Short mmCIF file of the C-alpha atoms (twelve columns), coordinates in Angstrom:
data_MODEL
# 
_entry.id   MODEL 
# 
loop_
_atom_site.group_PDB 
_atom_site.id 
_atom_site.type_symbol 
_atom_site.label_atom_id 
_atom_site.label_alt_id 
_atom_site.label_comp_id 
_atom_site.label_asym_id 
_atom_site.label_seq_id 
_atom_site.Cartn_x 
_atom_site.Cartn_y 
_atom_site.Cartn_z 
_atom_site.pdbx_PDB_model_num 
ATOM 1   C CA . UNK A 1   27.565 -21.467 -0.473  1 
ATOM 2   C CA . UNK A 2   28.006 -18.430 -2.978  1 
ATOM 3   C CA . UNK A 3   25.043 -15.732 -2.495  1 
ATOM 4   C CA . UNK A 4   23.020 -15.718 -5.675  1 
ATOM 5   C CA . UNK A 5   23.167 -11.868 -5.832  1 
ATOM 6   C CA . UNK A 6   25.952 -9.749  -4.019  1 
ATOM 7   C CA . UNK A 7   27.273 -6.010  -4.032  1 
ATOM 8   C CA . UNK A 8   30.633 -5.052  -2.868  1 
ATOM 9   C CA . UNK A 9   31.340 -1.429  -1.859  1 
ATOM 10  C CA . UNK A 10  28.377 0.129   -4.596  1 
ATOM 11  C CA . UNK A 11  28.964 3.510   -4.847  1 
ATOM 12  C CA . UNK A 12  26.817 5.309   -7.322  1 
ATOM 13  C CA . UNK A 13  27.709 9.035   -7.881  1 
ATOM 14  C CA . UNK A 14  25.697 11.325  -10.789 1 
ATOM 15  C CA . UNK A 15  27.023 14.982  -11.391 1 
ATOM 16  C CA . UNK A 16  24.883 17.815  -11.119 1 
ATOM 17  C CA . UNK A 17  24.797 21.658  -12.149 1 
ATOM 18  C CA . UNK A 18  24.906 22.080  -8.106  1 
ATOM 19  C CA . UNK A 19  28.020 19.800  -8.129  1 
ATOM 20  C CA . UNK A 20  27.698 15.291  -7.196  1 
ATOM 21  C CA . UNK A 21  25.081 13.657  -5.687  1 
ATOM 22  C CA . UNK A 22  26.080 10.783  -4.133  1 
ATOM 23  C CA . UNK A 23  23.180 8.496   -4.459  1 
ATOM 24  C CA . UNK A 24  24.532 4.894   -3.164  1 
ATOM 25  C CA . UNK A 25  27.985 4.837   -0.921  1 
ATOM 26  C CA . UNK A 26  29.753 1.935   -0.396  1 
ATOM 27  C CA . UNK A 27  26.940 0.064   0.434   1 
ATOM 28  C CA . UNK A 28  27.715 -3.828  0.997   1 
ATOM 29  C CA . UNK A 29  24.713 -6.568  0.377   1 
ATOM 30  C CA . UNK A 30  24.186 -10.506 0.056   1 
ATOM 31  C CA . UNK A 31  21.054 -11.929 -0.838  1 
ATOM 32  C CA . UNK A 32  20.802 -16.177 -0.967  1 
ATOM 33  C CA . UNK A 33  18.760 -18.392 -2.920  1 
ATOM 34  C CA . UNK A 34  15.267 -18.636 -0.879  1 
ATOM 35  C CA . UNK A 35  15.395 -15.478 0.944   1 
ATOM 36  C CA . UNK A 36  13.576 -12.037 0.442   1 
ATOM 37  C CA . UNK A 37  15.417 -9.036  1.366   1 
ATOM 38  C CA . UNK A 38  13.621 -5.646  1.467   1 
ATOM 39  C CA . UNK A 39  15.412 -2.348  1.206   1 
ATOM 40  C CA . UNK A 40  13.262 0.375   3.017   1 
ATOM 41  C CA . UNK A 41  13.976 4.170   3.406   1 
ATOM 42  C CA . UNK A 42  12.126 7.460   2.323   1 
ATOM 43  C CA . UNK A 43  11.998 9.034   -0.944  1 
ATOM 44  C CA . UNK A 44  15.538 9.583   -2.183  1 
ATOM 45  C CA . UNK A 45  17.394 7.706   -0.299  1 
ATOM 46  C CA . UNK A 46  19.126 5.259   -2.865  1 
ATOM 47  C CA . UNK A 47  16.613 2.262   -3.124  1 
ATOM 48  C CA . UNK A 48  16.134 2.414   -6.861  1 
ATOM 49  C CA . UNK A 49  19.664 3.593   -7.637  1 
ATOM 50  C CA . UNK A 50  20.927 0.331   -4.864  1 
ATOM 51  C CA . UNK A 51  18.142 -1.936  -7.424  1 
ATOM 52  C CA . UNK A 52  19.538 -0.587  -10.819 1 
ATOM 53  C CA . UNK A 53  22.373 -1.560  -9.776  1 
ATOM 54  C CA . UNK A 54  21.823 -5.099  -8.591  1 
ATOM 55  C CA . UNK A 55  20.086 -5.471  -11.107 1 
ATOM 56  C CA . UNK A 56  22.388 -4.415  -13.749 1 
ATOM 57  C CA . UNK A 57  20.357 -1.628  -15.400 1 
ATOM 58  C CA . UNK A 58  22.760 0.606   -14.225 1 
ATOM 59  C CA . UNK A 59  27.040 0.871   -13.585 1 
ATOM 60  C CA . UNK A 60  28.240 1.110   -9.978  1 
ATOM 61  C CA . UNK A 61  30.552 4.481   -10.171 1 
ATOM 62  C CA . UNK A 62  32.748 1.768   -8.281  1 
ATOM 63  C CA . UNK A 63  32.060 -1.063  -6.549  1 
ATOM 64  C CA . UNK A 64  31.298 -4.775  -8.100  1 
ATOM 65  C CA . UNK A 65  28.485 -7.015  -8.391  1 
ATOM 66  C CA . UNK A 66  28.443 -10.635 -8.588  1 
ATOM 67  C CA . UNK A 67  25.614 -13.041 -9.708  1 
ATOM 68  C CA . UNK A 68  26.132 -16.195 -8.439  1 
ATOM 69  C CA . UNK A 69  29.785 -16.887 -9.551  1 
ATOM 70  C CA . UNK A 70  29.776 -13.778 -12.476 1 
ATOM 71  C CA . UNK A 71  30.652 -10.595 -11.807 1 
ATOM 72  C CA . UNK A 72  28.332 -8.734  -13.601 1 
ATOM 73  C CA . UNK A 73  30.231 -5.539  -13.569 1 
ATOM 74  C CA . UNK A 74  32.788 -6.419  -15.557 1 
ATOM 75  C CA . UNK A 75  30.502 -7.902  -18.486 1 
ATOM 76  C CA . UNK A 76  30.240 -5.794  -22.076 1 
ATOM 77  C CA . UNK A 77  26.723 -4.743  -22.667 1 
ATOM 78  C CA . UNK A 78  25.779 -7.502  -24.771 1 
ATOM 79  C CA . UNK A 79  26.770 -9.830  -22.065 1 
ATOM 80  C CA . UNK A 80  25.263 -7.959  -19.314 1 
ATOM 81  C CA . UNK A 81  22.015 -8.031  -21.134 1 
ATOM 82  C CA . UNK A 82  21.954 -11.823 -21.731 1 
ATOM 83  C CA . UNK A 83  22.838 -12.270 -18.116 1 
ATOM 84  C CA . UNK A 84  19.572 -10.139 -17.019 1 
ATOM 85  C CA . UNK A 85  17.169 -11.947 -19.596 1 
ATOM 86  C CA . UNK A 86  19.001 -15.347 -17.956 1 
ATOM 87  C CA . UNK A 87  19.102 -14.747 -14.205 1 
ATOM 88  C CA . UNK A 88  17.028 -11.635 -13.438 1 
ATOM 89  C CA . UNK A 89  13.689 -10.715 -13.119 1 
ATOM 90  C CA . UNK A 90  12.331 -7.372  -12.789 1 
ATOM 91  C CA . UNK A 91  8.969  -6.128  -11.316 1 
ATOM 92  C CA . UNK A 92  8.549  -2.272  -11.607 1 
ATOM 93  C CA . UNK A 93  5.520  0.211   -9.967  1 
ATOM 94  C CA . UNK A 94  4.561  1.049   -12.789 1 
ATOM 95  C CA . UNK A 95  3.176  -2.429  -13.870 1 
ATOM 96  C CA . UNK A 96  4.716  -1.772  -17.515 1 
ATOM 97  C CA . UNK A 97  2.110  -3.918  -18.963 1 
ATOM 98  C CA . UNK A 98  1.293  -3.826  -23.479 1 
ATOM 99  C CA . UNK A 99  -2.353 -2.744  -23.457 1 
ATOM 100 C CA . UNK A 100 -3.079 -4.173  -26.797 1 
ATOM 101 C CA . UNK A 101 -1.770 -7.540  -25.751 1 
ATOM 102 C CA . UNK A 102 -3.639 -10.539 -23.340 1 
ATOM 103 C CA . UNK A 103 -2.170 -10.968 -20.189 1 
ATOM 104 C CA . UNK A 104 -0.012 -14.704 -21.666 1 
ATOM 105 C CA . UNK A 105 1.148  -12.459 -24.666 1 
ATOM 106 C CA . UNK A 106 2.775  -10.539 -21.968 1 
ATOM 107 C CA . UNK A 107 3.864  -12.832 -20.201 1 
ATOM 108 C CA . UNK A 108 5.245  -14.410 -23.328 1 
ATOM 109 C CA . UNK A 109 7.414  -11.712 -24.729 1 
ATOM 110 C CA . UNK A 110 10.664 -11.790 -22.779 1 
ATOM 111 C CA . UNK A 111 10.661 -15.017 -23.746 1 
ATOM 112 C CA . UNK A 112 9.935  -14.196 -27.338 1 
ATOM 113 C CA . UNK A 113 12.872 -12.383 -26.987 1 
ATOM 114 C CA . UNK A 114 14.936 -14.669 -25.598 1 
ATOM 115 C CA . UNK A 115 14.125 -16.925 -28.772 1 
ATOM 116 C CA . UNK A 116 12.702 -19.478 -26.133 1 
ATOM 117 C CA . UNK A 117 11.231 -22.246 -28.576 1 
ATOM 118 C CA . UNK A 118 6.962  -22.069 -28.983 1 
ATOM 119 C CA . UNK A 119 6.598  -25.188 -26.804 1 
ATOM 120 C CA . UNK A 120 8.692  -23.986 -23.992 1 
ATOM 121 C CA . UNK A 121 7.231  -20.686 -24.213 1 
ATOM 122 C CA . UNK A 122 3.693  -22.118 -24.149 1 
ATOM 123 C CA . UNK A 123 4.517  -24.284 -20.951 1 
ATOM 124 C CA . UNK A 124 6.207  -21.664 -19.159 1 
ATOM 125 C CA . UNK A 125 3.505  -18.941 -19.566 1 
ATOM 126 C CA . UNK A 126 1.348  -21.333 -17.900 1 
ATOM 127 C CA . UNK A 127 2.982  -22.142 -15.553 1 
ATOM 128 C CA . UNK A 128 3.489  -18.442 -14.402 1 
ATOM 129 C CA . UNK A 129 0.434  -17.733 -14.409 1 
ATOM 130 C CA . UNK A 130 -0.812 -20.641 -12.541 1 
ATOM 131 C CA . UNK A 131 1.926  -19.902 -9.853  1 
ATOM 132 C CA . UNK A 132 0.217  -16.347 -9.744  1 
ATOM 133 C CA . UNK A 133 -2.938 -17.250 -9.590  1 
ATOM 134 C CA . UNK A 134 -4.063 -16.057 -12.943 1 
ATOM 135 C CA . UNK A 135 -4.601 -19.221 -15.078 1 
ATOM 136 C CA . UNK A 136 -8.200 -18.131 -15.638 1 
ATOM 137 C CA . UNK A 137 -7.308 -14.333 -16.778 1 
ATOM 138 C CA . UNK A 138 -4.390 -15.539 -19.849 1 
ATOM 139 C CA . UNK A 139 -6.802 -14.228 -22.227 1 
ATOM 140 C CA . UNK A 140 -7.927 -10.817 -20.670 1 
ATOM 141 C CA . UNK A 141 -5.790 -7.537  -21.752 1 
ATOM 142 C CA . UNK A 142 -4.797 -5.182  -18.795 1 
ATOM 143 C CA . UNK A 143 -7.816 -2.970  -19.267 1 
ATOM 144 C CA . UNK A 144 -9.856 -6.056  -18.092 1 
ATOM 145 C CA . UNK A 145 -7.670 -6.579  -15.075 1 
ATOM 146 C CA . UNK A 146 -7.722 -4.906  -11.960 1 
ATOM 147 C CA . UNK A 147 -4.394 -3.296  -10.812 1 
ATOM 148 C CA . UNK A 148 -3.673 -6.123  -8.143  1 
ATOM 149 C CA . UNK A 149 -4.538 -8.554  -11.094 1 
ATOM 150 C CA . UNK A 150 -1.976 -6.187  -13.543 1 
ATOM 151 C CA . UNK A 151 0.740  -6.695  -11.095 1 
ATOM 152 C CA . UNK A 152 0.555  -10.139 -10.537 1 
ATOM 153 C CA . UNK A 153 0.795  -10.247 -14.832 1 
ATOM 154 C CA . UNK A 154 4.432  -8.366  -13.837 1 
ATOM 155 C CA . UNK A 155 5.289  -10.735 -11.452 1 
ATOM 156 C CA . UNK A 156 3.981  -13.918 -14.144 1 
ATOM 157 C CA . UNK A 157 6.374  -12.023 -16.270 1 
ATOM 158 C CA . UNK A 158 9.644  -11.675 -14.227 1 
ATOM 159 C CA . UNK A 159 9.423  -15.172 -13.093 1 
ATOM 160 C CA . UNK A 160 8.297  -16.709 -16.557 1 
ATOM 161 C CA . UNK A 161 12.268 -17.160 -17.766 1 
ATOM 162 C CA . UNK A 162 12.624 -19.247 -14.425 1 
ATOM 163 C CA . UNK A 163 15.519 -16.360 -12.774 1 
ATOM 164 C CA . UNK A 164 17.844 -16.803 -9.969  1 
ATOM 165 C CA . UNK A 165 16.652 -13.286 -8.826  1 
ATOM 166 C CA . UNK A 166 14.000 -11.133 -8.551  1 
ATOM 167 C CA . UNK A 167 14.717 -7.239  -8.061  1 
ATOM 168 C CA . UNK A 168 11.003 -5.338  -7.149  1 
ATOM 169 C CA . UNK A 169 11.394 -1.606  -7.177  1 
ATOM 170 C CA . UNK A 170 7.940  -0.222  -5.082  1 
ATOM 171 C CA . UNK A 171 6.026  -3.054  -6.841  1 
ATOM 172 C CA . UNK A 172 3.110  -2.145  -4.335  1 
ATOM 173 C CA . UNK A 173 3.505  1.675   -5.130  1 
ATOM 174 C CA . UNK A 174 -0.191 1.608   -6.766  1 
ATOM 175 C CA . UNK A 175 -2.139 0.043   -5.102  1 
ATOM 176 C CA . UNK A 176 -4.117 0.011   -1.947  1 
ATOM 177 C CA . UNK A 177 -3.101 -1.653  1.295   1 
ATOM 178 C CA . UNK A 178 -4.868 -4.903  1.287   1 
ATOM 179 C CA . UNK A 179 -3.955 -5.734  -1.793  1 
ATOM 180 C CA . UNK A 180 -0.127 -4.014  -1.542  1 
ATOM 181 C CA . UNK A 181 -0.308 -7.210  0.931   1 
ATOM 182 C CA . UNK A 182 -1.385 -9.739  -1.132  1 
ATOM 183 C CA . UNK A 183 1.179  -9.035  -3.770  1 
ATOM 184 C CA . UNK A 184 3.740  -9.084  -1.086  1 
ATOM 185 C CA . UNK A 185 2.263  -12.478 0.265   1 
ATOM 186 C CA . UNK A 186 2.731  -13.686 -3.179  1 
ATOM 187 C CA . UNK A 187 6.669  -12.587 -3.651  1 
ATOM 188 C CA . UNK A 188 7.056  -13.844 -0.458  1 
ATOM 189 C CA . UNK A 189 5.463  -17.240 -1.130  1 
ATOM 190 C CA . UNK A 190 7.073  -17.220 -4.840  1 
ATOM 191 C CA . UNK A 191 10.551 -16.755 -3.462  1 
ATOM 192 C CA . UNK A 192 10.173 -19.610 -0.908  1 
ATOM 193 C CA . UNK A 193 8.477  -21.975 -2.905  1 
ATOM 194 C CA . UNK A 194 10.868 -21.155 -6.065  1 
ATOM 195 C CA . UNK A 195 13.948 -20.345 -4.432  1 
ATOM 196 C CA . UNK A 196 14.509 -16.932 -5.938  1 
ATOM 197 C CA . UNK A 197 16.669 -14.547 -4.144  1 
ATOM 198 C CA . UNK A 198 14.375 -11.148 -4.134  1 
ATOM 199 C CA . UNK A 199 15.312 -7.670  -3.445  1 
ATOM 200 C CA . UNK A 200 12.277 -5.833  -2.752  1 
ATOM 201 C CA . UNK A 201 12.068 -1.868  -2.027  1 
ATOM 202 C CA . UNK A 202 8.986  0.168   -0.104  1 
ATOM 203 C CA . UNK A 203 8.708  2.574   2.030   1 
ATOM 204 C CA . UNK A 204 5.444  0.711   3.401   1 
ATOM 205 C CA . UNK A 205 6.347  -0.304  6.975   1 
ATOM 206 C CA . UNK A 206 3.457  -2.391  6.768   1 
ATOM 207 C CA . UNK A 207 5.095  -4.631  4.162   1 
ATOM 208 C CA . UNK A 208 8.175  -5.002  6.228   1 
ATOM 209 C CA . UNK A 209 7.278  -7.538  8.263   1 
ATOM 210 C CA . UNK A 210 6.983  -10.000 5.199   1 
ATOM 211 C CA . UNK A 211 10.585 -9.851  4.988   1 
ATOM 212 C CA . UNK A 212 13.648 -12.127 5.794   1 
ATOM 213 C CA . UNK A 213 15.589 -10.114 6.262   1 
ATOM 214 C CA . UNK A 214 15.294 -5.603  6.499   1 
ATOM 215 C CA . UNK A 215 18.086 -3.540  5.525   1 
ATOM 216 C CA . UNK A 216 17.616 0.520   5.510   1 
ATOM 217 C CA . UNK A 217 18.986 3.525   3.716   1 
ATOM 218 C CA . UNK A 218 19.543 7.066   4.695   1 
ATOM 219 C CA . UNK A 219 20.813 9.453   2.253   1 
ATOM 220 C CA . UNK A 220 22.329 7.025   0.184   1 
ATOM 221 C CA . UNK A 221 23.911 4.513   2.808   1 
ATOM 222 C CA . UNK A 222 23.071 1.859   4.354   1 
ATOM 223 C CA . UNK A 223 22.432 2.248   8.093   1 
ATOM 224 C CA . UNK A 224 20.711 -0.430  9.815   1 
ATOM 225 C CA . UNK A 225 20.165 -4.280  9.292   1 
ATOM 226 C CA . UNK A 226 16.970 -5.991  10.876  1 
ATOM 227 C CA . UNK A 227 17.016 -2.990  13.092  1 
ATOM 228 C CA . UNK A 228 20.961 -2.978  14.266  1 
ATOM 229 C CA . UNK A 229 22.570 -0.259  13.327  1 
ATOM 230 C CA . UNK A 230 25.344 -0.620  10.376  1 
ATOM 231 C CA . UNK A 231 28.762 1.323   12.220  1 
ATOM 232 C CA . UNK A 232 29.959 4.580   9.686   1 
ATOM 233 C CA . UNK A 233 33.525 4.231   8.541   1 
ATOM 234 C CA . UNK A 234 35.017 7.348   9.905   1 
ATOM 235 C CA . UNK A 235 37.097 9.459   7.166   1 
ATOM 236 C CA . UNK A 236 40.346 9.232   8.046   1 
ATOM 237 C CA . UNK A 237 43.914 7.732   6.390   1 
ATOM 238 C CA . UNK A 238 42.333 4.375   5.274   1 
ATOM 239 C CA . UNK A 239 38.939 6.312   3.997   1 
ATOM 240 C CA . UNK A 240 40.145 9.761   1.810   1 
ATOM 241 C CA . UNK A 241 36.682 10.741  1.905   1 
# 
């Protein structure tokens, strides 16, 4: 069965004033439908520059990505932005939320965007926020909410266009533990339930063990999977670097 999300050899490299920084290297991944995958590793080791790039908010400097049967690298940027409003959905630490808007108008405006028809849009906000738990909050703004209750308007959000995947960059970053673990309880129970393949990154050991499946990063590669460490290509005639 194809993986519903996949990165081939993602190297990521920005230039500096103090010369490249080499943020992702060849860094190999496979997520199926059904299965939540979190990327763990300290501060600055690649996990938002690996989910940029899964996600398609950013180029790979070379490498490939495939959703489902598309490669998503080689799309224009008007294609790669109708594949992420099709098959991706994003939740962010920063829970990104329109304060002047109720928590169903903000659920409701990637679809608004997508030109989903009123009826559709209607059914599917409630039905994401049901699936959150929030079916009794559609009319409260963010400033009403509390921040586990803000985040869980991100996650009604990202899964309101019905994606194949869900990329979740620190989505527990602000708040506190108990409920950093009830929003993970409820990816983990939205990707099962739904089928979504989800890519989640903390730095929270404690939200590990919600996982499928654990991969790590160090200094921009990846070095162990579920705990087995991932064998370093040694530079040589095959490997220039």
């Amino acid at each position: 069965m194809t993986p519903a999300l996949r990165g081939e050899k993602l190297t990521r490299t920005f230039s500096s004033p103090a010369g490249d920084v080499h943020a992702c290297i060849d860094i190999d991944i496979e997520v199926a439908a059904g299965e939540l995958v979190v990327v763990r590793g300290a501060s600055g080791a690649g996990k938002t520059t690996l989910l940029n790039l899964l996600g398609g908010l950013d180029r790979p400097t070379s490498g490939t990505v495939w959703l489902g049967d598309v490669e998503a690298t080689s799309l224009d940027e008007d294609a790669l932005a109708a594949l992420r409003r099709e098959r991706l959905g994003f939740v962010f630490q920063s829970f990104g939320l329109i304060p002047i808007l109720s928590a169903a108008e903000n659920v409701e405006l990637p679809l608004r965007i997508a030109k989903t028809p009123p009826a559709e849009r209607d059914q599917r906000v409630a039905e994401a926020l049901r699936l959150v738990g929030l079916d009794g909050h559609a009319a409260q703004r963010p400033g009403e909410l509390s921040g586990g209750q803000q985040q869980r308007v991100g996650i009604a959000r990202a899964i309101a266009a019905r994606p194949h995947v869900l990329i979740a960059d620190e989505p527990t970053g602000q708040l506190d533990s108990r409920t950093a673990a009830t929003v993970m309880d409820l990816i983990g129970d939205l990707v099962h339930s739904q089928g979504l393949a989800a890519v989640v990154s903390t730095h929270d050991p404690l939200l590990v063990e919600r996982a499928d499946r654990v991969i790590e990063l160090h200094d921009g590669r990846l070095t162990s999977i579920d705990g087995r460490p991932v064998p370093r290509v040694v530079a040589g005639a095959d490997d220039p670097r």
